Amino acid sequence: MTAGSHGPRLIPGPSVTISDVAEAAGVSRQTVSNVLNAPDRVRAETRERVNRAVSDLGYHPNRAARSLRASSPRMVGCRILPVHAETVASIQDRFLHALAEAGQACDHHVLLFTAPDADEETERCTALWRAGAVSAVVLYDVTPHDPRPRQLEAAGVPFAAFGRTATGAAGYSWADVDNTAGTASAVDHLVAAGHRRIGFLGWPEGSSVGDSRAHGWLAAMDRHGLLAQSHRLDVRGDDTMSSGTRLMVELLDRPGPPTAVVAATDALGVGALHAVRHHGLRPGEDVAVVGFDDTPAAAAVGLSSVRQPIEEVGRLIMAELLRLVGRNADEDVDEAAESLHRLLVPELVVRASSAPPRSAPGG
Amino acid sequence: MTAGSHGPRLIPGPSVTISDVAEAAGVSRQTVSNVLNAPDRVRAETRERVNRAVSDLGYHPNRAARSLRASSPRMVGCRILPVHAETVASIQDRFLHALAEAGQACDHHVLLFTAPDADEETERCTALWRAGAVSAVVLYDVTPHDPRPRQLEAAGVPFAAFGRTATGAAGYSWADVDNTAGTASAVDHLVAAGHRRIGFLGWPEGSSVGDSRAHGWLAAMDRHGLLAQSHRLDVRGDDTMSSGTRLMVELLDRPGPPTAVVAATDALGVGALHAVRHHGLRPGEDVAVVGFDDTPAAAAVGLSSVRQPIEEVGRLIMAELLRLVGRNADEDVDEAAESLHRLLVPELVVRASSAPPRSAPGG
DNA sequence: AGCCCAGGCTTGAACGATAAAATCGATCCG
DNA sequence: CGGATCGATTTTATCGTTCAAGCCTGGGCT
């Protein structure tokens, strides 16, 4: 690059203001503002002239100024969690993408922040909101005894949650995925394919998500009249692939082994698939396996999996936040009874690991 | 909750302004501002009085107003990619977290946006920058023939990249990970453990990352005087677990099978591990396997893996952006020669799949 | 006493956009 | 033909913060 750097600036600078546009179009600032925000108030001819000036100069209204005047930053805050080694398969990236995409449709953006724990998260949320950096925040992965919703309510910060607490969830807006329905639909699918001895690979009791998924399996087994044998087919361990393999081997070695299993996660499911192959059995034909979360790993190995409708969750949450802060500007609380409380049903993605419907139940 | 909702508002509203603080402390707006931004200009006693008022009222300076006045939004934009089914293991979430964490240290935040393709990404970056929503943007996963750096340079948008193009990379700031050094260090590690027949599982030629990793393996083999046999130990296929298993089976069935393999990704590595087990061999003892990217899956199955120092990349990029926009305010370009050009060396994480150092090379 | 000076604080003026009110022309109607 | 009405545009004021300049007050010096 042989310099020549003192030439005229051809690129429009970052600071084209509404006054520049007004001057170029021969009108006042407010007219430009009207063209952009209330076009019907301006004569067609003027409008066109202003629009030309806008695109000629490459004008974009300054967000800070607009936020200041409107006292609405058009921003939504969301904590991004660190990726721990134990986190086998996170769907946080899908969630954040869905949120960003949903926001973009209505000129809102997602602001990321980090926090070491829940308390700090609440604190940061509050600070961001008080500073007018965000008009609302999103809570990701809210668990039954999560302190965050209560804390944010106390601080008066508008929010919506992905997941919900055991108590007090009526007071705030949330969207959640019905884990119970997810494993139940997996059982239904397997029963329809002719399976009757359907096992479950899960985590030890105590986690809400794990318990829901276990319960969905058990309830569906009961519904299909298969409860009697279920206790022999229920094994628990860590949420890892190797654990899945180990548990599956254990099941297959028992008398009256399962012809199909529902795994609480894809990690367990992928592990189970390998155990099946290791036993010289064909996945999907001899033994069917269904996972949970439809992570890329499941797609890669052809594992059927229950997919959470994260994109839908993102859309719902963003829409709800817009409603919340829009309403706030109008009246105060009071109609809080109309909060969002939506339990979404996940969808089973069928792949080779459970694909060929069996006409007759195998021995 | 038995209403009683018309009580006084105990929670401090979102709109505590600097004037409120000033009034409470019995000083002027500017003095409050000085206490916060240039404490040494204010007498200690006054400072303390103001500080008390600040914390009593829960005052946080309004970001929009500050951004407007300083014409610096203290925000950095970054596109979030959708999670495709083919994306076996993304490290984007780690990167975004690192970026957010690094920014937070100096009161900067990350703004997420989405875009369907590179051109649209450039356009959105430009729009965000022109609107003063971000002071700079970050490019993630820049490939050798990526159009984005050129486009952003043309638009005058300050940016830094994770990854770099084949040409013109001297003109902008980037940090990248040395893939070649990564696979080479894996080979070194295996040679030190006594291995001599070290195979490679990779993708077909044509992708920059894949080729670099292949080249690192080959060069290291050469360096250790093992080049002669390398052509028999180099197999390529898709970046999936099942592909990894298939390729590894193929290698193990050849005459003079490898006692160790380097996989271009964790997906291939995990697949290879299963092939090893399927052959009745013990991973790490009979055959060693090393993956790449140190994804959670690798940790879960005990696969040694080459870990990219993403956190370091995030820190470097954020620091560089601050330098860039700070400099911009001062002088114009000109010292662009001092851009960041940093090639980081990844680090091998040793786990059971290659753990026990062998004193004597096995047959 | 009168003057200067400096530290400590306050006042005025931006930053860029927009809601609300004022202005200007032109049209309409009794 | 005068006043009312209405549409199109401009002017004014404001959001909350900070820079630049101004204003006190008290102390030191001549």
mmCIF file of N, CA and C (backbone and C1' of nucleotides) in Angstrom, chain B residues 27-31 43 46 68-69, chain C residues 8-16:
data_model
loop_
_atom_site.group_PDB
_atom_site.id
_atom_site.type_symbol
_atom_site.label_atom_id
_atom_site.label_comp_id
_atom_site.label_asym_id
_atom_site.label_seq_id
_atom_site.Cartn_x
_atom_site.Cartn_y
_atom_site.Cartn_z
ATOM 1 N N VAL B 27 -24.885 19.170 45.866
ATOM 2 C CA VAL B 27 -23.858 19.708 44.964
ATOM 3 C C VAL B 27 -24.445 19.807 43.560
ATOM 4 N N SER B 28 -23.620 20.175 42.606
ATOM 5 C CA SER B 28 -24.114 20.286 41.236
ATOM 6 C C SER B 28 -23.878 18.987 40.469
ATOM 7 N N ARG B 29 -24.559 18.875 39.307
ATOM 8 C CA ARG B 29 -24.392 17.693 38.457
ATOM 9 C C ARG B 29 -22.928 17.417 38.197
ATOM 10 N N GLN B 30 -22.232 18.458 37.783
ATOM 11 C CA GLN B 30 -20.858 18.294 37.342
ATOM 12 C C GLN B 30 -19.969 17.724 38.443
ATOM 13 N N THR B 31 -20.236 18.123 39.663
ATOM 14 C CA THR B 31 -19.430 17.618 40.765
ATOM 15 C C THR B 31 -19.618 16.113 40.910
ATOM 16 N N ARG B 43 -12.859 17.665 46.572
ATOM 17 C CA ARG B 43 -12.395 17.575 47.946
ATOM 18 C C ARG B 43 -12.881 16.276 48.582
ATOM 19 N N THR B 46 -16.425 16.194 50.219
ATOM 20 C CA THR B 46 -17.501 16.243 49.225
ATOM 21 C C THR B 46 -17.633 14.901 48.516
ATOM 22 N N LEU B 68 -23.826 8.856 24.003
ATOM 23 C CA LEU B 68 -24.117 9.992 23.129
ATOM 24 C C LEU B 68 -23.066 11.070 23.290
ATOM 25 N N ARG B 69 -22.823 11.395 24.537
ATOM 26 C CA ARG B 69 -21.869 12.474 24.815
ATOM 27 C C ARG B 69 -20.446 12.078 24.371
ATOM 28 P P DG C 8 -9.054 21.460 46.184
ATOM 29 O "O5'" DG C 8 -10.487 22.117 45.922
ATOM 30 C "C5'" DG C 8 -11.092 22.916 46.929
ATOM 31 C "C4'" DG C 8 -12.497 23.263 46.499
ATOM 32 C "C3'" DG C 8 -13.294 22.064 45.976
ATOM 33 O "O3'" DG C 8 -14.581 22.074 46.571
ATOM 34 C "C1'" DG C 8 -13.337 23.819 44.393
ATOM 35 P P DC C 9 -15.567 20.854 46.383
ATOM 36 O "O5'" DC C 9 -16.655 21.529 45.435
ATOM 37 C "C5'" DC C 9 -17.400 22.655 45.928
ATOM 38 C "C4'" DC C 9 -17.961 23.457 44.780
ATOM 39 C "C3'" DC C 9 -18.994 22.746 43.921
ATOM 40 O "O3'" DC C 9 -20.305 23.159 44.324
ATOM 41 C "C1'" DC C 9 -17.527 24.148 42.638
ATOM 42 P P DT C 10 -21.594 22.654 43.517
ATOM 43 O "O5'" DT C 10 -21.731 23.791 42.422
ATOM 44 C "C5'" DT C 10 -21.913 25.157 42.824
ATOM 45 C "C4'" DT C 10 -22.108 26.042 41.599
ATOM 46 C "C3'" DT C 10 -23.308 25.664 40.727
ATOM 47 O "O3'" DT C 10 -24.053 26.845 40.433
ATOM 48 C "C1'" DT C 10 -21.346 25.764 39.402
ATOM 49 P P DT C 11 -25.486 26.715 39.751
ATOM 50 O "O5'" DT C 11 -25.191 27.214 38.261
ATOM 51 C "C5'" DT C 11 -24.609 28.504 38.047
ATOM 52 C "C4'" DT C 11 -24.206 28.668 36.586
ATOM 53 C "C3'" DT C 11 -25.305 28.354 35.573
ATOM 54 O "O3'" DT C 11 -25.454 29.467 34.706
ATOM 55 C "C1'" DT C 11 -23.311 27.244 34.997
ATOM 56 P P DG C 12 -26.627 29.496 33.642
ATOM 57 O "O5'" DG C 12 -25.880 29.034 32.318
ATOM 58 C "C5'" DG C 12 -24.830 29.834 31.792
ATOM 59 C "C4'" DG C 12 -24.243 29.201 30.546
ATOM 60 C "C3'" DG C 12 -25.254 28.820 29.463
ATOM 61 O "O3'" DG C 12 -24.716 29.221 28.207
ATOM 62 C "C1'" DG C 12 -23.996 26.915 30.058
ATOM 63 P P DA C 13 -25.559 29.014 26.881
ATOM 64 O "O5'" DA C 13 -24.830 27.756 26.227
ATOM 65 C "C5'" DA C 13 -23.414 27.798 26.046
ATOM 66 C "C4'" DA C 13 -22.925 26.479 25.471
ATOM 67 C "C3'" DA C 13 -23.770 25.947 24.310
ATOM 68 O "O3'" DA C 13 -22.884 25.409 23.352
ATOM 69 C "C1'" DA C 13 -23.631 24.308 25.985
ATOM 70 P P DA C 14 -23.303 25.316 21.829
ATOM 71 O "O5'" DA C 14 -24.174 23.968 21.823
ATOM 72 C "C5'" DA C 14 -23.892 22.956 20.892
ATOM 73 C "C4'" DA C 14 -23.027 21.884 21.552
ATOM 74 C "C3'" DA C 14 -23.394 20.485 21.075
ATOM 75 O "O3'" DA C 14 -22.401 20.056 20.168
ATOM 76 C "C1'" DA C 14 -23.304 20.598 23.494
ATOM 77 P P DC C 15 -22.819 19.428 18.801
ATOM 78 O "O5'" DC C 15 -22.844 17.867 19.036
ATOM 79 C "C5'" DC C 15 -21.850 17.179 19.795
ATOM 80 C "C4'" DC C 15 -22.443 15.895 20.311
ATOM 81 C "C3'" DC C 15 -23.569 15.353 19.453
ATOM 82 O "O3'" DC C 15 -23.035 14.423 18.522
ATOM 83 C "C1'" DC C 15 -24.063 15.208 21.813
ATOM 84 P P DG C 16 -23.427 14.571 16.977
ATOM 85 O "O5'" DG C 16 -24.885 13.952 16.915
ATOM 86 C "C5'" DG C 16 -25.052 12.567 17.139
ATOM 87 C "C4'" DG C 16 -26.519 12.278 17.298
ATOM 88 C "C3'" DG C 16 -27.389 12.676 16.108
ATOM 89 O "O3'" DG C 16 -28.085 11.518 15.703
ATOM 90 C "C1'" DG C 16 -28.347 13.422 18.132
#
